[in-house]
CSV table of C-alpha atoms in Angstrom, one decimal:
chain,number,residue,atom,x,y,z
A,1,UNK,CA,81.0,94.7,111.8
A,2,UNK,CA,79.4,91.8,109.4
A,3,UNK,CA,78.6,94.9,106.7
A,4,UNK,CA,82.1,96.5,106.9
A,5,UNK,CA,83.9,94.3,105.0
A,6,UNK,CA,81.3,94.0,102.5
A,7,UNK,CA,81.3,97.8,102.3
A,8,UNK,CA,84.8,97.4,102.2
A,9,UNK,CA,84.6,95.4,98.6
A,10,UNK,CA,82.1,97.3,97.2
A,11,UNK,CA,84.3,100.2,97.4
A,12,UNK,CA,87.9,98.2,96.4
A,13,UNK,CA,85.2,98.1,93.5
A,14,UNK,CA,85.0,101.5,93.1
A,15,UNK,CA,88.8,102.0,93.9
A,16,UNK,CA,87.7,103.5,96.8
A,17,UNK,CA,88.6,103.1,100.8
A,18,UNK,CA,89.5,99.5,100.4
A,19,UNK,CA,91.8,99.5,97.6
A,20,UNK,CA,93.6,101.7,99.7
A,21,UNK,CA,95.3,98.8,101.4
A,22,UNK,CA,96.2,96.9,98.1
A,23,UNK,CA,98.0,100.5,97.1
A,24,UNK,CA,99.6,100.4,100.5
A,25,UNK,CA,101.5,97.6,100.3
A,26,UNK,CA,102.5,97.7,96.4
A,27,UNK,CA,106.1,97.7,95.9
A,28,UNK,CA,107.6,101.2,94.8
A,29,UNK,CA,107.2,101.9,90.7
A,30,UNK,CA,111.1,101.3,89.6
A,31,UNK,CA,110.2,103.8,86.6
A,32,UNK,CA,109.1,107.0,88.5
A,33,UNK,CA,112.0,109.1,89.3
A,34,UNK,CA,110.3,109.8,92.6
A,35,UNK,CA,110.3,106.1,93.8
A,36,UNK,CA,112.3,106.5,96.7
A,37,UNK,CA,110.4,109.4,98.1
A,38,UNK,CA,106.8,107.2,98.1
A,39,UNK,CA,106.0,106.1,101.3
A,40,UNK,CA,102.5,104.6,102.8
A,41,UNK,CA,101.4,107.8,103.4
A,42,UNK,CA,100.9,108.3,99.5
A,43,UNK,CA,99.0,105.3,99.3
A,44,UNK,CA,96.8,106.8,102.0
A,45,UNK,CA,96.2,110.1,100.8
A,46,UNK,CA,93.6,109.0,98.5
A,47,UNK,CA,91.5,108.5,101.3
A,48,UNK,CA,92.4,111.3,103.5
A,49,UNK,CA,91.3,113.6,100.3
A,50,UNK,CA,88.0,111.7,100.1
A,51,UNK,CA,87.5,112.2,103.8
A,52,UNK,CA,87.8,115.7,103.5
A,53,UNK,CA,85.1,116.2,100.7
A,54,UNK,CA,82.3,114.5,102.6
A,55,UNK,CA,79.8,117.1,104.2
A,56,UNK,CA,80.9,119.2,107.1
A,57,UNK,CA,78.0,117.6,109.2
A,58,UNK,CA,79.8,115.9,112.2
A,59,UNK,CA,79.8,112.3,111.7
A,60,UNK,CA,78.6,110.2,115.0
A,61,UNK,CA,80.9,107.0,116.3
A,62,UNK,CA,78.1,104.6,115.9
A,63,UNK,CA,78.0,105.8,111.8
A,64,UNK,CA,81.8,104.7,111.4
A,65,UNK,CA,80.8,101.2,109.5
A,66,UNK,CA,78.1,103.2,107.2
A,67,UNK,CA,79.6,103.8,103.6
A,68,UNK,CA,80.6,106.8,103.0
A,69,UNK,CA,80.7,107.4,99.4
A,70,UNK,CA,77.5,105.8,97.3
A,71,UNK,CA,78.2,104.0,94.0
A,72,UNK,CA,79.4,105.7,91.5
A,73,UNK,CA,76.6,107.0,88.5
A,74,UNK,CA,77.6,105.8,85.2
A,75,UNK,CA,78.5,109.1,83.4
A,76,UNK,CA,76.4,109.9,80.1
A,77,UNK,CA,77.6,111.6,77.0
A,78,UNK,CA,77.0,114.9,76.2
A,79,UNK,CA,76.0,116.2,72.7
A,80,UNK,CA,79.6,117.0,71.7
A,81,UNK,CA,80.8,113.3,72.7
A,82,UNK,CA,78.3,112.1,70.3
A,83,UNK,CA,79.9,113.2,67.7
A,84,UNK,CA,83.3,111.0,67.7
A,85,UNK,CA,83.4,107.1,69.0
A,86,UNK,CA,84.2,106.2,72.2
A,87,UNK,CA,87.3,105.3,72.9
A,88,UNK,CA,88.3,102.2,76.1
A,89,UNK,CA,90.4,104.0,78.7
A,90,UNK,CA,93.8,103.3,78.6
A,91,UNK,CA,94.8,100.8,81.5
A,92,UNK,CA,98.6,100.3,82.1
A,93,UNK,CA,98.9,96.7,82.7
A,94,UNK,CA,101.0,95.5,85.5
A,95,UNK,CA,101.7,92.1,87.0
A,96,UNK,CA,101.4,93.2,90.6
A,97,UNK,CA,97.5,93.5,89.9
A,98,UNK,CA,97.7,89.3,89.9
A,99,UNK,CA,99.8,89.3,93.4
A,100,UNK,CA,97.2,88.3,96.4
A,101,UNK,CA,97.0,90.4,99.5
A,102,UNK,CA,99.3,88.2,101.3
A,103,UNK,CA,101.6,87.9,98.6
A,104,UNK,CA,101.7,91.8,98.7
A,105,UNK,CA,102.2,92.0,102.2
A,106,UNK,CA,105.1,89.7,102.5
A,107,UNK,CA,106.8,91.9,99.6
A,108,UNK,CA,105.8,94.7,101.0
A,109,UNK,CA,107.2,93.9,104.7
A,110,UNK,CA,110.6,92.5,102.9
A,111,UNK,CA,111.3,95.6,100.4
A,112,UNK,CA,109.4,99.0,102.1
A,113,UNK,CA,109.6,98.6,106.1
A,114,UNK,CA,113.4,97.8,106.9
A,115,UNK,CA,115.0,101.1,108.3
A,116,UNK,CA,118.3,101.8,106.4
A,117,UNK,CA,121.1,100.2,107.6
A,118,UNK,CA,123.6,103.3,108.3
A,119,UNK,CA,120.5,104.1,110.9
A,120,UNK,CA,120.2,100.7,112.2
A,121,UNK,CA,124.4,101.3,113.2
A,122,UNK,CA,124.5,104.4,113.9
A,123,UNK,CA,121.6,105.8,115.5
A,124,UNK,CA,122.4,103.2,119.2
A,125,UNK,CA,126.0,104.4,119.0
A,126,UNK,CA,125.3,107.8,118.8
A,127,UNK,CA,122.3,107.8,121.5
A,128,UNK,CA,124.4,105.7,124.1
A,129,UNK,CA,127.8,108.2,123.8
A,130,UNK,CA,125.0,111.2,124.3
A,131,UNK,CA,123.6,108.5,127.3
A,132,UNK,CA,127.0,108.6,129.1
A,133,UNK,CA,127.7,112.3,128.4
A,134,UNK,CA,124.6,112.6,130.7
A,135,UNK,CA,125.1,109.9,133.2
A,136,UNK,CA,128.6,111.5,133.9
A,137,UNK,CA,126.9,115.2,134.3
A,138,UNK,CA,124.3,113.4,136.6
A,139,UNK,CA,126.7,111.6,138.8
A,140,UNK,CA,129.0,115.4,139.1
A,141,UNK,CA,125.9,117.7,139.1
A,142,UNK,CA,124.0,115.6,141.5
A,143,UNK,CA,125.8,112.9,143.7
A,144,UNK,CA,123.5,113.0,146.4
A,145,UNK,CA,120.5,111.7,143.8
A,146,UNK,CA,120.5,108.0,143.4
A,147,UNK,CA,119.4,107.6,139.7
A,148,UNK,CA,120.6,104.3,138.4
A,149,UNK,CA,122.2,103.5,135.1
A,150,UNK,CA,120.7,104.9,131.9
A,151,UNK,CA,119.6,102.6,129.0
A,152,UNK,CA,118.4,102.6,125.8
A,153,UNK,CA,115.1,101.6,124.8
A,154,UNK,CA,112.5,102.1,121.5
A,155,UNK,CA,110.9,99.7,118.7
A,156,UNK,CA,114.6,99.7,117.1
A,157,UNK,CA,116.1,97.9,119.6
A,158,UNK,CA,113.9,95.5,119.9
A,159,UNK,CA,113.7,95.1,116.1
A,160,UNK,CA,110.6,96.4,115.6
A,161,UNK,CA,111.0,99.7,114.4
A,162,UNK,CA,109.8,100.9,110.4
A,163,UNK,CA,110.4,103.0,107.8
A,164,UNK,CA,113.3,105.3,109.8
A,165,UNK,CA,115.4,105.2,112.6
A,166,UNK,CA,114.3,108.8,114.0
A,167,UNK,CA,113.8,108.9,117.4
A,168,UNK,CA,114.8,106.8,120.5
A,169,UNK,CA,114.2,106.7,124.8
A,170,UNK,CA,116.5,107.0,127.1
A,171,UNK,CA,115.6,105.9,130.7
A,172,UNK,CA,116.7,107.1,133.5
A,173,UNK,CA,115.9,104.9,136.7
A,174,UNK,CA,115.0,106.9,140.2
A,175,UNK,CA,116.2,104.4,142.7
A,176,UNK,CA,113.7,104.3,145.9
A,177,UNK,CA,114.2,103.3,148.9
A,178,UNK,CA,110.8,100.8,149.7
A,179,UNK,CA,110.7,101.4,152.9
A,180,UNK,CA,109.8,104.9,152.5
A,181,UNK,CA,107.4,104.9,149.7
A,182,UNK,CA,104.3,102.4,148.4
A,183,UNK,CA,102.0,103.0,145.6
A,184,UNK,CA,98.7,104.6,145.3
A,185,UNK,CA,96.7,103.5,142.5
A,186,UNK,CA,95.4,106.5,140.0
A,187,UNK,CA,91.8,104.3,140.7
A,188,UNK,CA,91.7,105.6,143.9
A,189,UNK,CA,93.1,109.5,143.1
A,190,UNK,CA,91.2,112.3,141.6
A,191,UNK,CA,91.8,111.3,137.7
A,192,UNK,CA,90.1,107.9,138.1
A,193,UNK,CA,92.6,106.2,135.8
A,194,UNK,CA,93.9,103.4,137.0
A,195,UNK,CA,97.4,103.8,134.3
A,196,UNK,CA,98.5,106.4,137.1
A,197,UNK,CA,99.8,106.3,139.9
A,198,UNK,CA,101.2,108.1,142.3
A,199,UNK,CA,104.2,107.3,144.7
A,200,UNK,CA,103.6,108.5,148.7
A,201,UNK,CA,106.1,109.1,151.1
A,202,UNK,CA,105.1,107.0,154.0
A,203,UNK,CA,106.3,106.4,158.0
A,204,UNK,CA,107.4,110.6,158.4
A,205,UNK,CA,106.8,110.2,161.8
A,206,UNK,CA,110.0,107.7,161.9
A,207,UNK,CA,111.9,108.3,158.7
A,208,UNK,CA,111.5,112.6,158.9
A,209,UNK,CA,111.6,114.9,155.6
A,210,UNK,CA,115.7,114.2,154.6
A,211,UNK,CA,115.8,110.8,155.3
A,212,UNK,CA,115.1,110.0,151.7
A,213,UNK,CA,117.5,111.6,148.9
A,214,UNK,CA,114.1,112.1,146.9
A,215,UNK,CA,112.7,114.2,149.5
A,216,UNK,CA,113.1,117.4,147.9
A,217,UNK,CA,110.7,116.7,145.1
A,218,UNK,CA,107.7,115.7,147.3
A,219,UNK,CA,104.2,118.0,146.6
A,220,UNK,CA,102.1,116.9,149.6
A,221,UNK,CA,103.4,114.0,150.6
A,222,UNK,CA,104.1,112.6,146.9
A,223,UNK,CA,106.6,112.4,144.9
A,224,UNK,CA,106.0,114.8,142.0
A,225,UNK,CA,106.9,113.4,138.7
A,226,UNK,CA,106.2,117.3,137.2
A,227,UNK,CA,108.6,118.9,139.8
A,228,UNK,CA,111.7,116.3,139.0
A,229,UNK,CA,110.9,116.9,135.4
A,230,UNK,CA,111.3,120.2,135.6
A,231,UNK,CA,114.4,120.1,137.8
A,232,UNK,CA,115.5,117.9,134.7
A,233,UNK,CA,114.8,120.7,132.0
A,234,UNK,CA,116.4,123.6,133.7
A,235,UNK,CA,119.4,121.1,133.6
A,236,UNK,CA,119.1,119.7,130.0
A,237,UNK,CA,118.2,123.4,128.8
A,238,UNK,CA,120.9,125.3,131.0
A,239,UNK,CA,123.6,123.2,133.0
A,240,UNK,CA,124.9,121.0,130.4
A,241,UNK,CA,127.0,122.4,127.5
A,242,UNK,CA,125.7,120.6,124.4
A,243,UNK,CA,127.6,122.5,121.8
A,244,UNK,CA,130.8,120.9,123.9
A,245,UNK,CA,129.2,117.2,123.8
A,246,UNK,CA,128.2,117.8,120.1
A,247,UNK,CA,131.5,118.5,119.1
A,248,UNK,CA,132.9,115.7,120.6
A,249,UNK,CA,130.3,113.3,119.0
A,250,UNK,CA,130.4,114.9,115.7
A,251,UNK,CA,127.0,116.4,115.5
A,252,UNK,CA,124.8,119.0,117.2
A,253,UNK,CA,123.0,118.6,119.9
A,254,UNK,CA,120.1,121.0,121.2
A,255,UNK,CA,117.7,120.9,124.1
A,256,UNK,CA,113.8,121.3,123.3
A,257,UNK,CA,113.2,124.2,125.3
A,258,UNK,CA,109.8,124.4,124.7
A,259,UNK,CA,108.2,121.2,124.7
A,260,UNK,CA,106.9,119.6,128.1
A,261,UNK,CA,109.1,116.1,127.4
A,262,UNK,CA,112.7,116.1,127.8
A,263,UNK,CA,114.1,115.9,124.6
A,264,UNK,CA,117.1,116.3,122.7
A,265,UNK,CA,117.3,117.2,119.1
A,266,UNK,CA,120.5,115.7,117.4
A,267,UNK,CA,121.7,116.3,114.0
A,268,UNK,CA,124.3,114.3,112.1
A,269,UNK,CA,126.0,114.1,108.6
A,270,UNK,CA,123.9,111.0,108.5
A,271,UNK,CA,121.0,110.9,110.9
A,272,UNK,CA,118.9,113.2,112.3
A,273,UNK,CA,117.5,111.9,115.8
A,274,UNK,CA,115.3,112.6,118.8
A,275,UNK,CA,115.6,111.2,122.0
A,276,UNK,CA,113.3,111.8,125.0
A,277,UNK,CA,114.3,111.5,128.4
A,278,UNK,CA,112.4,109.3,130.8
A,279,UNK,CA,113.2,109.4,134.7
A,280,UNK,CA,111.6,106.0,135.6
A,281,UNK,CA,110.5,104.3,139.0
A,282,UNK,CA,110.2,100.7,138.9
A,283,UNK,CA,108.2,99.3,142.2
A,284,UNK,CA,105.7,96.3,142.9
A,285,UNK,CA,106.2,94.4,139.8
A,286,UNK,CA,105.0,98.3,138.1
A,287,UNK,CA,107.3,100.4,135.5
A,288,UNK,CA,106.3,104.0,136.2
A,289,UNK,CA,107.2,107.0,133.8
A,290,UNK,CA,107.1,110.7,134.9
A,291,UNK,CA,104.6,111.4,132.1
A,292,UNK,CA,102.1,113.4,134.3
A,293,UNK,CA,98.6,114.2,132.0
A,294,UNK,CA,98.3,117.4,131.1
A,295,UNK,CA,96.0,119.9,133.8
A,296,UNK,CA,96.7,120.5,137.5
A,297,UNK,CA,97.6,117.2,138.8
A,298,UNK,CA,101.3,117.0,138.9
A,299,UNK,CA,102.0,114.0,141.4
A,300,UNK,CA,101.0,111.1,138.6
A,301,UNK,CA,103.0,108.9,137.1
A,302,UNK,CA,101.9,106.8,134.1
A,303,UNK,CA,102.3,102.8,134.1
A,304,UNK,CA,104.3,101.8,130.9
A,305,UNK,CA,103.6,98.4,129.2
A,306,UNK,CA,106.0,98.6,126.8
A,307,UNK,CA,108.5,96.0,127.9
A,308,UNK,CA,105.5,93.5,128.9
A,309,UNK,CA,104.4,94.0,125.3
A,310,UNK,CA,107.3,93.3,123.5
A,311,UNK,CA,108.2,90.4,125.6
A,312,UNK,CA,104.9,89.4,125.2
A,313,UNK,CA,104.4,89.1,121.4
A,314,UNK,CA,107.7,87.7,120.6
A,315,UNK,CA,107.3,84.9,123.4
A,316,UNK,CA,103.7,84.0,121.4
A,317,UNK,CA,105.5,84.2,118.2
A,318,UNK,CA,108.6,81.8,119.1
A,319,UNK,CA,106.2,79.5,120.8
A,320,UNK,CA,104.3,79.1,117.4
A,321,UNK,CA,106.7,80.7,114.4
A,322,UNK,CA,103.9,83.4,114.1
A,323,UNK,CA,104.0,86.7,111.8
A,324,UNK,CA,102.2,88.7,115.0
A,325,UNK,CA,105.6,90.9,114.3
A,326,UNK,CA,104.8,90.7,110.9
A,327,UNK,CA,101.1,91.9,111.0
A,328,UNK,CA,102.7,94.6,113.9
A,329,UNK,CA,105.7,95.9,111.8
A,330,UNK,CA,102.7,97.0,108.9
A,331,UNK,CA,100.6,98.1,110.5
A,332,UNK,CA,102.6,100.5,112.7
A,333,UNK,CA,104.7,101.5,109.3
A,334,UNK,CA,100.7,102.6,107.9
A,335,UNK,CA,100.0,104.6,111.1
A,336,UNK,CA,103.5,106.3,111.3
A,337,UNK,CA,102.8,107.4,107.5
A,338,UNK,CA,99.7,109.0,108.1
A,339,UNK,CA,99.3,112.1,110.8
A,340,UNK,CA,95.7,111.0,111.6
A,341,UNK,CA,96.6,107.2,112.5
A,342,UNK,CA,100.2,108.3,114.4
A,343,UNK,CA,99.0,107.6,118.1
A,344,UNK,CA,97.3,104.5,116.9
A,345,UNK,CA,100.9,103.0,116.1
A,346,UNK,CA,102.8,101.1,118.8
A,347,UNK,CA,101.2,99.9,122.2
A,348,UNK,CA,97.6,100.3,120.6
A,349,UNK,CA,98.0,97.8,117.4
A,350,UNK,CA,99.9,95.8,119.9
A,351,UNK,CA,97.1,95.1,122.6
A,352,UNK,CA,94.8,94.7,119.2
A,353,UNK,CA,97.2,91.9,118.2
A,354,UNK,CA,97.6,90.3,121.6
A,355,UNK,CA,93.3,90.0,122.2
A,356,UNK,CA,93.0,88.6,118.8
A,357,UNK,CA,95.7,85.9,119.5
A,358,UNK,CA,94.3,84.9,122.6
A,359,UNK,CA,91.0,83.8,120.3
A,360,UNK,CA,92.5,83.4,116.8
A,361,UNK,CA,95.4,80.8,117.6
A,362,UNK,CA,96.6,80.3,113.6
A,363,UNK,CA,99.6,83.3,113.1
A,364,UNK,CA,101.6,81.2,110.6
A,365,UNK,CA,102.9,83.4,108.0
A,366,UNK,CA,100.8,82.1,105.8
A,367,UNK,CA,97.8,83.3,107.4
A,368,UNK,CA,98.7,86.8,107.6
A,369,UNK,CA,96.5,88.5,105.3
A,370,UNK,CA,93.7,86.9,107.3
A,371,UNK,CA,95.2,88.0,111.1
A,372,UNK,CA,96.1,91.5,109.0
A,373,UNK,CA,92.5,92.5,108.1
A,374,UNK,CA,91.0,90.6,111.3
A,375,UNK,CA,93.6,93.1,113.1
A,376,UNK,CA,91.7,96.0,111.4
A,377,UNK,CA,88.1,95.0,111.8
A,378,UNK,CA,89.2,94.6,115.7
A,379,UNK,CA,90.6,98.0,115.6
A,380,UNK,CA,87.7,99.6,113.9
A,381,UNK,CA,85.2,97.6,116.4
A,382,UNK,CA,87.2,99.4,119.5
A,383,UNK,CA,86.8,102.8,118.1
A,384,UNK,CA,83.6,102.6,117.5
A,385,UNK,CA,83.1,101.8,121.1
A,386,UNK,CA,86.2,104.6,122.0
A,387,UNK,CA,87.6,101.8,124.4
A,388,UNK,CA,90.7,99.8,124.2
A,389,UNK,CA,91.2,97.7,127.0
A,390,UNK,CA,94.7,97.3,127.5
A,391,UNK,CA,95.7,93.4,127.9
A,392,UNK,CA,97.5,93.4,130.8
A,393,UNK,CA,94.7,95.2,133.2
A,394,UNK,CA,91.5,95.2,131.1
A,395,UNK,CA,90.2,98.1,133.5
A,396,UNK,CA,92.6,100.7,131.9
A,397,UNK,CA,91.7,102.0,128.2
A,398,UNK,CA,94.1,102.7,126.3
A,399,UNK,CA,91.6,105.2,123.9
A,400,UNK,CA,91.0,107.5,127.3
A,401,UNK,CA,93.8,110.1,126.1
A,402,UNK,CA,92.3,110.7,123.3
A,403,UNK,CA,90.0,113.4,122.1
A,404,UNK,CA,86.9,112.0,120.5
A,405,UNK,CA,87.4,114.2,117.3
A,406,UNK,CA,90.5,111.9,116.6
A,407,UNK,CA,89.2,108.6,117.7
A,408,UNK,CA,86.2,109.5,114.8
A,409,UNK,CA,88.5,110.8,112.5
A,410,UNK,CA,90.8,107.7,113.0
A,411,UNK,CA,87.8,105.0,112.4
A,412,UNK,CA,86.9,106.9,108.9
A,413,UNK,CA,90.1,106.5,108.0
A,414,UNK,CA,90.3,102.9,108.9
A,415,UNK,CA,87.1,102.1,107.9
């Protein structure tokens, strides 16, 4: 890793890769008419259109730090340009050129990342009249069930969300009794994962099948985070009447029928929103989310860290006025602008940021362009070696859902 940030200046030389991130965090051009369609992604693009003229030969992991393009060949006349003087190429002067890194991160994290404000007031109000809509079916449809109270959660409420106010979760707690189930860990099932879990029913011989409300969506002896998702849909899709809801609220509401989360697609005059559903199981000190993996095991259910990260970073931040949310705001604003980097934003960059303060202690705002391109070398570093190890239980890696095709793809990018 030594090399890659000296490959990196010899191609910001080049305007190559590593100008990239100098582009990414320029304030818009006030004098294109297209200024407020621009986006990180633009400044990105560059480099996905190199990527994609390198040779088809499949790149190995271990090549990510190599350079990929050589330096460019001076270009000599042919015998028509002989024939008139050469003429300097036309540079268009601009003061941002003198701004340091830092300089352009702070105005890019002040003007570009802030989610418009109708969004920021509009999006919560909207998702928690659709969260009591639902909470009132639940409690008709389904007395027996005790699910708990629905809440809001997602980067925006917690401040940390970029660019747009699109999409949003909505938890809904499944209320156990814990003297009828304990927790296996996924370590010990057939997945070897130890992010699942699963959730067994336990003392039958006592407490018989019916003693528990949950009973009915028990798959041999577990409780089947794919069968109560699915009980879930057909209600979402075909019990509730949306259009009804939609009216009230002033938009349109529609169930994805499709897709294997449960989501809701809502369109307003203003916003256009997704929310996904999340029945959730909170035991042992453990948030569990019914987000089975995808294949034939349908009794998992996947440990969320979300709410130990958030807590976390902003604890380290107010104990030291640090830019950790800062560096985290940018950097998940870059990956949510590009398609290849998308699953790197979030939980990922976060666990990068909360390694690297554990040995790099100086997060003053002032130091940000430093803990910003440390942040990236440590990133790049993990893909090469395709594991993450999540901060809070360094057995689980937080790179084993992803293909290897993307984690490559994602380090050239990076790199």
């Amino acid at each position: 890793m030594a090399a890659f940030w000296q490959q990196r200046g010899r191609r910001q030389e080049n305007g190559g890769p590593g100008s990239l991130i100098d582009r990414a965090t320029s304030p818009r051009d006030e004098g294109d008419p297209k200024a407020e369609q621009k986006s990180l992604e633009e400044s990105w693009q560059d480099l996905a259109l190199i990527k994609t003229t390198k040779s088809s030969k499949k790149q190995r992991r271990e090549d990510l730090s190599e350079p990929l393009l050589s330096p460019a060949r001076p270009l000599m006349p042919g015998p028509r340009a002989c024939s008139a003087p050469l003429e300097a190429p036309q540079v268009k002067s601009s003061p941002l050129c003198c701004l340091t890194l830092q300089e352009k991160l702070l105005s890019h994290y002040s003007s570009q990342l802030s989610v418009p404000e109708i969004q920021v007031s509009l999006v919560p109000q909207l998702a928690r009249s659709i969260c009591t809509q639902l909470q009132n079916f639940l409690r008709s449809k389904c007395p027996e069930l005790p699910f708990g109270r629905l809440f809001l959660s997602g980067a925006l409420l917690d401040g940390l969300e970029v660019l747009a106010a699109d999409h949003i979760h909505l938890m809904l707690p499944v209320v156990l009794d814990a003297g009828l189930w304990s927790l296996i860990s996924g370590e010990d099932t057939v997945v070897r994962n130890p992010q699942y879990w699963m959730i067994k029913r336990v003392d039958l011989g006592y407490f018989p099948r019916g003693c528990s409300p949950w009973d009915r969506f028990i798959v041999g002896r577990y409780l089947s985070s794919n069968v109560l998702n699915e009980t879930l849909h057909k209600m979402l899709v075909a019990s509730i009447n949306w259009p009804a809801i939609g009216s009230l609220l002033g938009c349109v509401i529609h169930p994805v029928v499709a897709s294997r989360e449960l989501k809701l697609e809502v369109k307003h005059d203003q916003v256009e929103l997704s929310i996904t559903l999340f029945p959730v199981v909170e035991m042992e000190d453990k948030v569990l989310l019914a987000v089975p993996p995808e294949g034939l095991v349908e009794n998992l259910w996947l440990e969320s860290f979300y709410r130990a990260e958030v807590s976390k970073v902003k604890e380290l931040d107010d104990g030291d006025s640090g830019a950790r949310q800062h560096c985290l705001r940018i950097l998940n604003g870059v990956c949510k602008s590009n398609p290849t980097l998308h699953k790197l934003g979030g939980s990922p960059v976060t666990h990068v940021i909360l390694h690297l303060s554990d040995t790099d202690l100086d997060w003053a705002e002032e130091s940000l362009a430093d803990r910003f391109q440390q942040v990236l070398e440590e990133l790049v570093a993990y893909l090469e070696k395709g594991v993450l190890p999540s901060y809070f239980n360094p057995k689980i890696n937080l790179f084993s859902q992803l293909l290897e095709e993307e984690i490559d793809e994602m380090g050239f990018v990076l790199q």
